[in-house]
Amino acid sequence: MKGLDPDLRALQEMRDAVNASKRASKSLASWSQERVDGLCREMVKAASAASHDLARLAVEETGIGRVHYKVLKNVFASEGIWETIKDEKTVGILGTNEQTGVTEIGTASGVIACIVPTTNPTSTAIGKALIAVKGRNAAVISPHPRAKRSIVETVEVLRRAIERAGGPADLVTVLANPTIESTGALMKHKNVAMILATGGSGLVHAAYSSGKPAYGVGPGNVPVYVDRSANIQEAAKWIVASQSFDNATLCCSEQAIVVDAPVREKLMAELKKRGAHLANAAERKQLETYCNRGGSMNPDIVGLDPWRIAEGAGFHVPRSTTILLADQDGVGKCSPLSIEILCPLLSVHTVDGWEEGCEVSMKTLYNNGLGHTCGLWAGDDEIIRAWAVQKPASRIIVNGPTSQGSVGYSTGLTPSMSLGCGPLAGNITSENITARHLLNVKRLAPPTRDWSDRYVKDMKRASELTGDMAPRGSGLPGDPALGADMGGRRDQVSAQASNWEGNATRTQNAAPAPAPKPAPQAPAPVFTGSMNDSAPRPSAAPHFVPAAPAPGSSPNPAANPLGHVGSSGRSSAALSATEIAGILATAGAGCPMGPCGGCPHSDVSTGACTA
């Protein structure tokens, strides 16, 4: 493709990658679960073995984070994620529900477009490729341009592993020269089945606007509240450890410390013992100016060491400093450091009691952190329960680090490098994204054991209200479509033609049927919705007796209201007597659900269609 315009070359590269990945995914259609798992194990083994080299390359290329922690992330994204999905069925029959009889069958979705950020480039690429291939999908990875070299090398490690396992290398492809245009075109490509996007809110919005099914990951602005009942030493220890974890580049890392006033000084003292630096008034102003650029974090400080951030702001701290702390008077524009800033810098908010702590934490989440993560340090179970109920966060980490906790490293949450934030953040799910989210599941569903009984009972209830005999095609005794020897009826109505609605119709040149005299009875209840309540009801049938109900059932429809339970234990979806009567008030007598109400060819008094 020499001589091509760079943008055109990037678009062609994207198209080639998608088409190659589609062919690779299709070639796995006949693979067994054992073969797929063997291929995945080889990917995990290769990624883990290369974790240090890839970590070093990522830091050298991006200048973000620390090699030691990126090694841990790479191992977590390979071995940690695999440990939770290795026994999961993704191929063929997944299982059968003995109660409902429904059998689930796993099939591949196809090509997954994976957008990878610069903050966690190698680990995110590993994790997304692994959960895609586990479901026999293919992954096309579009890297952040600032991290393209390390991501390309990561993909090459995975491709070689796939080939060693006997699979097609194109199960994982990468855009070596990504552009905004090529990434946008990737998300809209006709052969892309799904999008897995990790990045800022603009990227997530673009993914959901592409017209493709998408899992987007929203931004995080994570508050951590330290209550007076908390273990302050433990809180200080793990807040520092969480911020030191790759220099707080995970979007679930703490962003704001909300501390109860009675324990503020003790917490600050414990944090300082662990290398924290609390900015004075002048330093705070310098940090606010340097770190907040027009309401957003300065991208140049993402993942930097604290001493480098301080020097960029204009003051000095020891190189052993672990985190920077700066008091803020509130949340929002008046407090420039209350936004998401992906580096070891936390705003500090002092409150009086957990109720005020709850309020400040809520404001922080609503300041571009909705649906993501919040943290809580407390020893009072009532406060913990109240916190969990009230917070608009999908992950609430209690008495532990939020960065390692939310991804499922230090907690029992599903290990993942992609954290859904739910509808509050415009995401389709609030779960940690894993292999099952990328799997297409079909369902084989036989009738329930009590279906025949429920069918007869519900037909009887409708017949008693409509005055109609068994409707055409019902298969019940009295069905006009059945022969007399099979329980059908041979009367004037059945001798005539019937329209699709189930109403008696006039044969050509036939005289209109006389209106039957209504049997004396109390007026039936009428649905009081949008239908015409004043319309007359059709007359009741004087002689039709439906098939006998199942033993134990009530012959009176009122005695067996909507929601009767069959032998399967599930509620019936039948309409209530009031609903059926209301529907039929504006429809022909033989019409079960309309739509002839108001039609000029419908004779409401006789239930006949004159069309």
mmCIF file of C-alpha atoms in Angstrom, residues 73-401:
data_model
loop_
_atom_site.group_PDB
_atom_site.id
_atom_site.type_symbol
_atom_site.label_atom_id
_atom_site.label_comp_id
_atom_site.label_asym_id
_atom_site.label_seq_id
_atom_site.Cartn_x
_atom_site.Cartn_y
_atom_site.Cartn_z
ATOM 1 C CA LYS A 73 -1.592 -6.109 35.437
ATOM 2 C CA ASN A 74 -0.395 -8.301 32.558
ATOM 3 C CA VAL A 75 -0.351 -11.393 34.779
ATOM 4 C CA PHE A 76 -3.781 -10.497 36.163
ATOM 5 C CA ALA A 77 -5.235 -9.939 32.658
ATOM 6 C CA SER A 78 -3.984 -13.349 31.529
ATOM 7 C CA GLU A 79 -3.802 -15.778 34.461
ATOM 8 C CA GLY A 80 -6.322 -13.959 36.687
ATOM 9 C CA ILE A 81 -9.052 -13.663 34.081
ATOM 10 C CA TRP A 82 -8.438 -17.165 32.756
ATOM 11 C CA GLU A 83 -8.799 -18.684 36.224
ATOM 12 C CA THR A 84 -12.447 -17.533 36.359
ATOM 13 C CA ILE A 85 -13.451 -18.492 32.808
ATOM 14 C CA LYS A 86 -11.422 -21.657 32.186
ATOM 15 C CA ASP A 87 -14.268 -23.970 33.250
ATOM 16 C CA GLU A 88 -17.030 -21.904 31.682
ATOM 17 C CA LYS A 89 -18.882 -23.562 28.802
ATOM 18 C CA THR A 90 -18.991 -21.423 25.682
ATOM 19 C CA VAL A 91 -19.305 -24.022 22.910
ATOM 20 C CA GLY A 92 -22.451 -25.960 21.993
ATOM 21 C CA ILE A 93 -24.907 -27.010 24.702
ATOM 22 C CA LEU A 94 -24.236 -24.950 27.806
ATOM 23 C CA GLY A 95 -26.840 -26.583 30.034
ATOM 24 C CA THR A 96 -30.530 -27.311 30.572
ATOM 25 C CA ASN A 97 -32.839 -25.847 33.187
ATOM 26 C CA GLU A 98 -34.612 -28.849 34.674
ATOM 27 C CA GLN A 99 -37.567 -26.772 35.866
ATOM 28 C CA THR A 100 -38.337 -24.966 32.606
ATOM 29 C CA GLY A 101 -36.820 -27.462 30.166
ATOM 30 C CA VAL A 102 -34.984 -24.663 28.333
ATOM 31 C CA THR A 103 -31.608 -25.647 26.873
ATOM 32 C CA GLU A 104 -28.997 -22.964 26.199
ATOM 33 C CA ILE A 105 -26.625 -23.259 23.244
ATOM 34 C CA GLY A 106 -23.491 -21.128 22.892
ATOM 35 C CA THR A 107 -22.446 -19.733 19.511
ATOM 36 C CA ALA A 108 -19.877 -17.161 18.484
ATOM 37 C CA SER A 109 -20.911 -13.540 18.022
ATOM 38 C CA GLY A 110 -18.254 -12.943 15.359
ATOM 39 C CA VAL A 111 -15.749 -10.105 15.118
ATOM 40 C CA ILE A 112 -15.319 -7.984 18.245
ATOM 41 C CA ALA A 113 -13.911 -4.459 17.774
ATOM 42 C CA CYS A 114 -11.728 -3.787 20.831
ATOM 43 C CA ILE A 115 -10.708 -0.193 21.560
ATOM 44 C CA VAL A 116 -7.682 -0.092 23.895
ATOM 45 C CA PRO A 117 -6.548 2.975 25.910
ATOM 46 C CA THR A 118 -3.068 4.301 26.574
ATOM 47 C CA THR A 119 -3.285 3.963 30.370
ATOM 48 C CA ASN A 120 -3.345 0.139 30.480
ATOM 49 C CA PRO A 121 -2.432 -0.836 26.916
ATOM 50 C CA THR A 122 -0.911 -4.314 27.128
ATOM 51 C CA SER A 123 -3.088 -5.703 29.925
ATOM 52 C CA THR A 124 -6.314 -4.460 28.330
ATOM 53 C CA ALA A 125 -5.349 -5.961 24.969
ATOM 54 C CA ILE A 126 -4.585 -9.306 26.615
ATOM 55 C CA GLY A 127 -7.817 -9.369 28.593
ATOM 56 C CA LYS A 128 -10.074 -8.419 25.698
ATOM 57 C CA ALA A 129 -8.472 -10.877 23.278
ATOM 58 C CA LEU A 130 -8.753 -13.716 25.787
ATOM 59 C CA ILE A 131 -12.458 -13.272 26.598
ATOM 60 C CA ALA A 132 -13.226 -12.900 22.878
ATOM 61 C CA VAL A 133 -11.443 -16.075 21.772
ATOM 62 C CA LYS A 134 -12.944 -18.069 24.663
ATOM 63 C CA GLY A 135 -16.291 -17.709 22.861
ATOM 64 C CA ARG A 136 -14.786 -18.538 19.417
ATOM 65 C CA ASN A 137 -14.904 -14.864 18.458
ATOM 66 C CA ALA A 138 -12.153 -12.880 16.787
ATOM 67 C CA ALA A 139 -10.764 -9.612 18.145
ATOM 68 C CA VAL A 140 -9.685 -6.626 16.058
ATOM 69 C CA ILE A 141 -7.761 -4.313 18.360
ATOM 70 C CA SER A 142 -7.594 -0.588 17.712
ATOM 71 C CA PRO A 143 -4.872 0.880 19.940
ATOM 72 C CA HIS A 144 -4.463 4.391 21.246
ATOM 73 C CA PRO A 145 -1.896 5.960 18.856
ATOM 74 C CA ARG A 146 0.351 6.792 21.812
ATOM 75 C CA ALA A 147 0.557 3.100 22.762
ATOM 76 C CA LYS A 148 0.408 1.412 19.364
ATOM 77 C CA ARG A 149 3.884 -0.156 19.482
ATOM 78 C CA SER A 150 3.379 -1.933 22.807
ATOM 79 C CA ILE A 151 -0.095 -3.082 21.775
ATOM 80 C CA VAL A 152 1.153 -4.359 18.407
ATOM 81 C CA GLU A 153 3.850 -6.371 20.212
ATOM 82 C CA THR A 154 1.242 -7.740 22.625
ATOM 83 C CA VAL A 155 -0.924 -8.894 19.742
ATOM 84 C CA GLU A 156 2.072 -10.522 18.071
ATOM 85 C CA VAL A 157 2.729 -12.551 21.242
ATOM 86 C CA LEU A 158 -0.886 -13.738 21.204
ATOM 87 C CA ARG A 159 -0.893 -14.526 17.484
ATOM 88 C CA ARG A 160 2.197 -16.733 17.783
ATOM 89 C CA ALA A 161 0.583 -18.553 20.689
ATOM 90 C CA ILE A 162 -2.585 -19.172 18.685
ATOM 91 C CA GLU A 163 -0.558 -20.613 15.808
ATOM 92 C CA ARG A 164 1.316 -22.933 18.175
ATOM 93 C CA ALA A 165 -2.036 -24.237 19.365
ATOM 94 C CA GLY A 166 -3.099 -24.980 15.787
ATOM 95 C CA GLY A 167 -5.492 -22.063 15.410
ATOM 96 C CA PRO A 168 -5.681 -19.234 12.866
ATOM 97 C CA ALA A 169 -3.484 -16.312 13.944
ATOM 98 C CA ASP A 170 -6.035 -13.836 12.614
ATOM 99 C CA LEU A 171 -8.284 -14.560 15.575
ATOM 100 C CA VAL A 172 -6.451 -11.541 17.008
ATOM 101 C CA THR A 173 -5.472 -8.690 14.679
ATOM 102 C CA VAL A 174 -4.406 -5.107 15.331
ATOM 103 C CA LEU A 175 -4.475 -1.791 13.509
ATOM 104 C CA ALA A 176 -0.773 -0.952 13.356
ATOM 105 C CA ASN A 177 -1.412 2.624 12.187
ATOM 106 C CA PRO A 178 -4.661 3.679 13.808
ATOM 107 C CA THR A 179 -6.361 6.997 13.137
ATOM 108 C CA ILE A 180 -9.556 8.537 14.436
ATOM 109 C CA GLU A 181 -11.137 7.832 11.065
ATOM 110 C CA SER A 182 -10.070 4.187 10.941
ATOM 111 C CA THR A 183 -11.250 3.549 14.493
ATOM 112 C CA GLY A 184 -14.605 5.145 13.713
ATOM 113 C CA ALA A 185 -14.922 3.093 10.530
ATOM 114 C CA LEU A 186 -14.008 -0.071 12.446
ATOM 115 C CA MET A 187 -16.910 0.425 14.829
ATOM 116 C CA LYS A 188 -19.322 0.761 11.882
ATOM 117 C CA HIS A 189 -17.901 -1.985 9.654
ATOM 118 C CA LYS A 190 -20.571 -4.387 8.413
ATOM 119 C CA ASN A 191 -18.566 -7.438 9.516
ATOM 120 C CA VAL A 192 -18.087 -6.228 13.083
ATOM 121 C CA ALA A 193 -20.577 -7.923 15.382
ATOM 122 C CA MET A 194 -19.901 -6.091 18.633
ATOM 123 C CA ILE A 195 -17.798 -3.311 20.169
ATOM 124 C CA LEU A 196 -15.866 -3.440 23.435
ATOM 125 C CA ALA A 197 -14.720 0.134 24.075
ATOM 126 C CA THR A 198 -12.522 1.337 26.927
ATOM 127 C CA GLY A 199 -11.805 5.054 27.029
ATOM 128 C CA GLY A 200 -13.311 8.434 27.703
ATOM 129 C CA SER A 201 -16.966 9.387 27.531
ATOM 130 C CA GLY A 202 -16.568 10.620 23.932
ATOM 131 C CA LEU A 203 -15.339 7.207 22.785
ATOM 132 C CA VAL A 204 -18.111 5.422 24.658
ATOM 133 C CA HIS A 205 -20.712 7.701 23.066
ATOM 134 C CA ALA A 206 -19.230 7.017 19.615
ATOM 135 C CA ALA A 207 -19.394 3.267 20.259
ATOM 136 C CA TYR A 208 -23.069 3.401 21.223
ATOM 137 C CA SER A 209 -23.805 5.684 18.261
ATOM 138 C CA SER A 210 -22.231 3.297 15.765
ATOM 139 C CA GLY A 211 -25.365 1.217 15.301
ATOM 140 C CA LYS A 212 -23.594 -1.881 16.651
ATOM 141 C CA PRO A 213 -24.129 -3.692 19.953
ATOM 142 C CA ALA A 214 -21.533 -2.192 22.286
ATOM 143 C CA TYR A 215 -20.098 -2.510 25.754
ATOM 144 C CA GLY A 216 -18.773 0.874 26.759
ATOM 145 C CA VAL A 217 -16.840 1.738 29.890
ATOM 146 C CA GLY A 218 -17.545 5.137 31.405
ATOM 147 C CA PRO A 219 -15.162 7.400 33.351
ATOM 148 C CA GLY A 220 -14.612 7.076 37.078
ATOM 149 C CA ASN A 221 -14.396 9.751 39.746
ATOM 150 C CA VAL A 222 -14.101 7.573 42.826
ATOM 151 C CA PRO A 223 -14.760 8.902 46.335
ATOM 152 C CA VAL A 224 -13.607 6.927 49.379
ATOM 153 C CA TYR A 225 -15.258 7.778 52.693
ATOM 154 C CA VAL A 226 -13.348 7.124 55.949
ATOM 155 C CA ASP A 227 -15.776 6.957 58.856
ATOM 156 C CA ARG A 228 -14.962 7.529 62.529
ATOM 157 C CA SER A 229 -15.672 3.807 63.078
ATOM 158 C CA ALA A 230 -13.006 2.736 60.575
ATOM 159 C CA ASN A 231 -9.650 1.098 61.198
ATOM 160 C CA ILE A 232 -7.579 4.189 60.350
ATOM 161 C CA GLN A 233 -4.245 2.409 60.012
ATOM 162 C CA GLU A 234 -5.683 -0.092 57.538
ATOM 163 C CA ALA A 235 -7.418 2.671 55.609
ATOM 164 C CA ALA A 236 -4.173 4.655 55.261
ATOM 165 C CA LYS A 237 -2.224 1.559 54.240
ATOM 166 C CA TRP A 238 -4.551 0.524 51.448
ATOM 167 C CA ILE A 239 -5.301 4.011 50.129
ATOM 168 C CA VAL A 240 -1.573 4.491 49.566
ATOM 169 C CA ALA A 241 -1.205 0.994 48.080
ATOM 170 C CA SER A 242 -4.154 1.583 45.746
ATOM 171 C CA GLN A 243 -2.760 4.893 44.494
ATOM 172 C CA SER A 244 0.709 3.418 44.066
ATOM 173 C CA PHE A 245 -0.704 0.614 41.921
ATOM 174 C CA ASP A 246 0.655 1.742 38.537
ATOM 175 C CA ASN A 247 0.383 5.370 39.674
ATOM 176 C CA ALA A 248 -3.428 5.307 39.867
ATOM 177 C CA THR A 249 -3.986 4.742 36.145
ATOM 178 C CA LEU A 250 -6.991 2.474 36.653
ATOM 179 C CA CYS A 251 -10.222 4.456 36.376
ATOM 180 C CA CYS A 252 -11.458 2.734 39.546
ATOM 181 C CA SER A 253 -8.651 4.130 41.713
ATOM 182 C CA GLU A 254 -9.556 6.549 44.511
ATOM 183 C CA GLN A 255 -9.879 10.183 43.452
ATOM 184 C CA ALA A 256 -11.196 11.863 46.611
ATOM 185 C CA ILE A 257 -10.789 11.139 50.312
ATOM 186 C CA VAL A 258 -13.928 12.083 52.233
ATOM 187 C CA VAL A 259 -12.925 11.919 55.890
ATOM 188 C CA ASP A 260 -15.004 12.151 59.066
ATOM 189 C CA ALA A 261 -13.798 15.168 61.112
ATOM 190 C CA PRO A 262 -13.034 13.293 64.373
ATOM 191 C CA VAL A 263 -10.483 11.040 62.594
ATOM 192 C CA ARG A 264 -9.056 13.488 60.049
ATOM 193 C CA GLU A 265 -5.818 14.270 61.894
ATOM 194 C CA LYS A 266 -5.185 10.623 62.694
ATOM 195 C CA LEU A 267 -5.729 9.649 59.052
ATOM 196 C CA MET A 268 -3.445 12.421 57.774
ATOM 197 C CA ALA A 269 -0.737 11.345 60.236
ATOM 198 C CA GLU A 270 -0.988 7.698 59.112
ATOM 199 C CA LEU A 271 -0.872 8.708 55.445
ATOM 200 C CA LYS A 272 2.227 10.861 56.046
ATOM 201 C CA LYS A 273 3.927 7.867 57.704
ATOM 202 C CA ARG A 274 3.491 6.119 54.370
ATOM 203 C CA GLY A 275 4.998 8.892 52.270
ATOM 204 C CA ALA A 276 1.975 11.093 51.580
ATOM 205 C CA HIS A 277 2.428 14.856 51.150
ATOM 206 C CA LEU A 278 -0.396 17.217 52.171
ATOM 207 C CA ALA A 279 -0.129 20.399 50.077
ATOM 208 C CA ASN A 280 -0.170 23.777 51.807
ATOM 209 C CA ALA A 281 -2.341 26.628 50.535
ATOM 210 C CA ALA A 282 0.200 27.811 47.948
ATOM 211 C CA GLU A 283 0.971 24.308 46.679
ATOM 212 C CA ARG A 284 -2.726 23.552 46.471
ATOM 213 C CA LYS A 285 -3.235 26.560 44.188
ATOM 214 C CA GLN A 286 -0.324 25.435 42.007
ATOM 215 C CA LEU A 287 -1.761 21.928 41.713
ATOM 216 C CA GLU A 288 -5.193 23.269 40.805
ATOM 217 C CA THR A 289 -3.730 25.380 37.996
ATOM 218 C CA TYR A 290 -1.446 22.643 36.677
ATOM 219 C CA CYS A 291 -3.659 19.565 36.931
ATOM 220 C CA ASN A 292 -6.995 20.973 35.751
ATOM 221 C CA ARG A 293 -7.049 22.254 32.179
ATOM 222 C CA GLY A 294 -10.402 23.738 31.245
ATOM 223 C CA GLY A 295 -12.363 21.400 33.495
ATOM 224 C CA SER A 296 -10.511 18.228 32.479
ATOM 225 C CA MET A 297 -7.374 16.564 33.759
ATOM 226 C CA ASN A 298 -4.079 17.612 32.206
ATOM 227 C CA PRO A 299 -3.201 14.574 30.026
ATOM 228 C CA ASP A 300 0.505 15.187 30.593
ATOM 229 C CA ILE A 301 0.269 14.140 34.262
ATOM 230 C CA VAL A 302 -1.521 10.810 33.781
ATOM 231 C CA GLY A 303 0.372 8.017 35.514
ATOM 232 C CA LEU A 304 3.312 10.179 36.618
ATOM 233 C CA ASP A 305 5.188 9.824 39.900
ATOM 234 C CA PRO A 306 4.132 12.320 42.614
ATOM 235 C CA TRP A 307 7.469 14.153 42.635
ATOM 236 C CA ARG A 308 7.213 14.778 38.886
ATOM 237 C CA ILE A 309 3.676 16.149 39.261
ATOM 238 C CA ALA A 310 4.857 18.478 42.036
ATOM 239 C CA GLU A 311 7.752 19.754 39.929
ATOM 240 C CA GLY A 312 5.440 20.357 37.004
ATOM 241 C CA ALA A 313 3.188 22.375 39.312
ATOM 242 C CA GLY A 314 6.145 24.423 40.612
ATOM 243 C CA PHE A 315 7.205 22.964 43.967
ATOM 244 C CA HIS A 316 9.346 20.113 45.238
ATOM 245 C CA VAL A 317 8.680 16.945 47.244
ATOM 246 C CA PRO A 318 10.994 14.000 48.004
ATOM 247 C CA ARG A 319 11.215 11.313 45.322
ATOM 248 C CA SER A 320 10.015 8.823 47.912
ATOM 249 C CA THR A 321 6.642 10.580 48.083
ATOM 250 C CA THR A 322 3.814 8.116 47.487
ATOM 251 C CA ILE A 323 0.760 10.351 47.024
ATOM 252 C CA LEU A 324 -0.144 14.028 46.929
ATOM 253 C CA LEU A 325 -3.089 15.321 48.972
ATOM 254 C CA ALA A 326 -4.884 18.664 48.581
ATOM 255 C CA ASP A 327 -7.824 19.983 50.585
ATOM 256 C CA GLN A 328 -10.860 21.089 48.600
ATOM 257 C CA ASP A 329 -13.772 23.223 49.767
ATOM 258 C CA GLY A 330 -16.419 21.418 47.736
ATOM 259 C CA VAL A 331 -17.119 19.460 44.566
ATOM 260 C CA GLY A 332 -17.460 20.940 41.096
ATOM 261 C CA LYS A 333 -16.058 23.957 39.280
ATOM 262 C CA CYS A 334 -15.257 25.717 42.545
ATOM 263 C CA SER A 335 -12.887 22.856 43.420
ATOM 264 C CA PRO A 336 -10.584 22.153 40.442
ATOM 265 C CA LEU A 337 -9.104 18.986 41.946
ATOM 266 C CA SER A 338 -12.497 17.297 42.510
ATOM 267 C CA ILE A 339 -12.484 15.858 38.965
ATOM 268 C CA GLU A 340 -11.073 12.512 37.780
ATOM 269 C CA ILE A 341 -7.273 12.799 37.652
ATOM 270 C CA LEU A 342 -5.488 9.536 36.838
ATOM 271 C CA CYS A 343 -2.358 9.985 38.936
ATOM 272 C CA PRO A 344 -1.394 9.697 42.642
ATOM 273 C CA LEU A 345 -3.173 12.916 43.607
ATOM 274 C CA LEU A 346 -6.278 12.951 45.813
ATOM 275 C CA SER A 347 -8.563 15.765 46.860
ATOM 276 C CA VAL A 348 -9.438 15.803 50.576
ATOM 277 C CA HIS A 349 -12.904 16.699 51.889
ATOM 278 C CA THR A 350 -13.557 16.932 55.634
ATOM 279 C CA VAL A 351 -17.132 16.238 56.810
ATOM 280 C CA ASP A 352 -19.008 15.858 60.074
ATOM 281 C CA GLY A 353 -20.650 12.442 60.213
ATOM 282 C CA TRP A 354 -21.475 9.779 57.665
ATOM 283 C CA GLU A 355 -24.593 11.571 56.405
ATOM 284 C CA GLU A 356 -22.525 14.533 55.226
ATOM 285 C CA GLY A 357 -19.900 12.091 53.967
ATOM 286 C CA CYS A 358 -22.630 10.422 51.950
ATOM 287 C CA GLU A 359 -23.680 13.758 50.463
ATOM 288 C CA VAL A 360 -20.139 14.743 49.405
ATOM 289 C CA SER A 361 -19.504 11.279 47.963
ATOM 290 C CA MET A 362 -22.724 11.503 45.955
ATOM 291 C CA LYS A 363 -21.678 14.882 44.560
ATOM 292 C CA THR A 364 -18.327 13.400 43.545
ATOM 293 C CA LEU A 365 -20.009 10.527 41.712
ATOM 294 C CA TYR A 366 -22.342 12.946 39.943
ATOM 295 C CA ASN A 367 -19.258 14.921 38.899
ATOM 296 C CA ASN A 368 -18.533 12.514 35.964
ATOM 297 C CA GLY A 369 -18.263 9.365 38.047
ATOM 298 C CA LEU A 370 -21.800 7.992 37.929
ATOM 299 C CA GLY A 371 -22.216 4.240 37.949
ATOM 300 C CA HIS A 372 -18.540 3.410 38.391
ATOM 301 C CA THR A 373 -16.999 2.848 41.820
ATOM 302 C CA CYS A 374 -16.934 4.218 45.362
ATOM 303 C CA GLY A 375 -15.082 3.145 48.489
ATOM 304 C CA LEU A 376 -15.963 2.999 52.166
ATOM 305 C CA TRP A 377 -13.936 2.459 55.306
ATOM 306 C CA ALA A 378 -16.170 1.782 58.313
ATOM 307 C CA GLY A 379 -16.635 -0.653 61.161
ATOM 308 C CA ASP A 380 -20.334 0.072 61.621
ATOM 309 C CA ASP A 381 -22.479 -2.434 59.690
ATOM 310 C CA GLU A 382 -25.480 -0.084 59.617
ATOM 311 C CA ILE A 383 -23.426 2.601 57.890
ATOM 312 C CA ILE A 384 -22.090 0.047 55.413
ATOM 313 C CA ARG A 385 -25.597 -1.134 54.505
ATOM 314 C CA ALA A 386 -26.932 2.415 54.184
ATOM 315 C CA TRP A 387 -23.964 3.329 52.007
ATOM 316 C CA ALA A 388 -24.536 0.416 49.665
ATOM 317 C CA VAL A 389 -28.224 1.228 49.201
ATOM 318 C CA GLN A 390 -27.798 4.933 48.471
ATOM 319 C CA LYS A 391 -24.702 5.192 46.265
ATOM 320 C CA PRO A 392 -25.126 5.416 42.455
ATOM 321 C CA ALA A 393 -22.069 3.213 41.901
ATOM 322 C CA SER A 394 -21.893 -0.272 40.397
ATOM 323 C CA ARG A 395 -18.981 -1.345 42.605
ATOM 324 C CA ILE A 396 -18.825 -0.406 46.298
ATOM 325 C CA ILE A 397 -15.538 -1.512 47.803
ATOM 326 C CA VAL A 398 -15.664 -1.910 51.589
ATOM 327 C CA ASN A 399 -12.506 -1.715 53.730
ATOM 328 C CA GLY A 400 -10.143 -2.330 50.841
ATOM 329 C CA PRO A 401 -8.388 -0.674 47.872
#
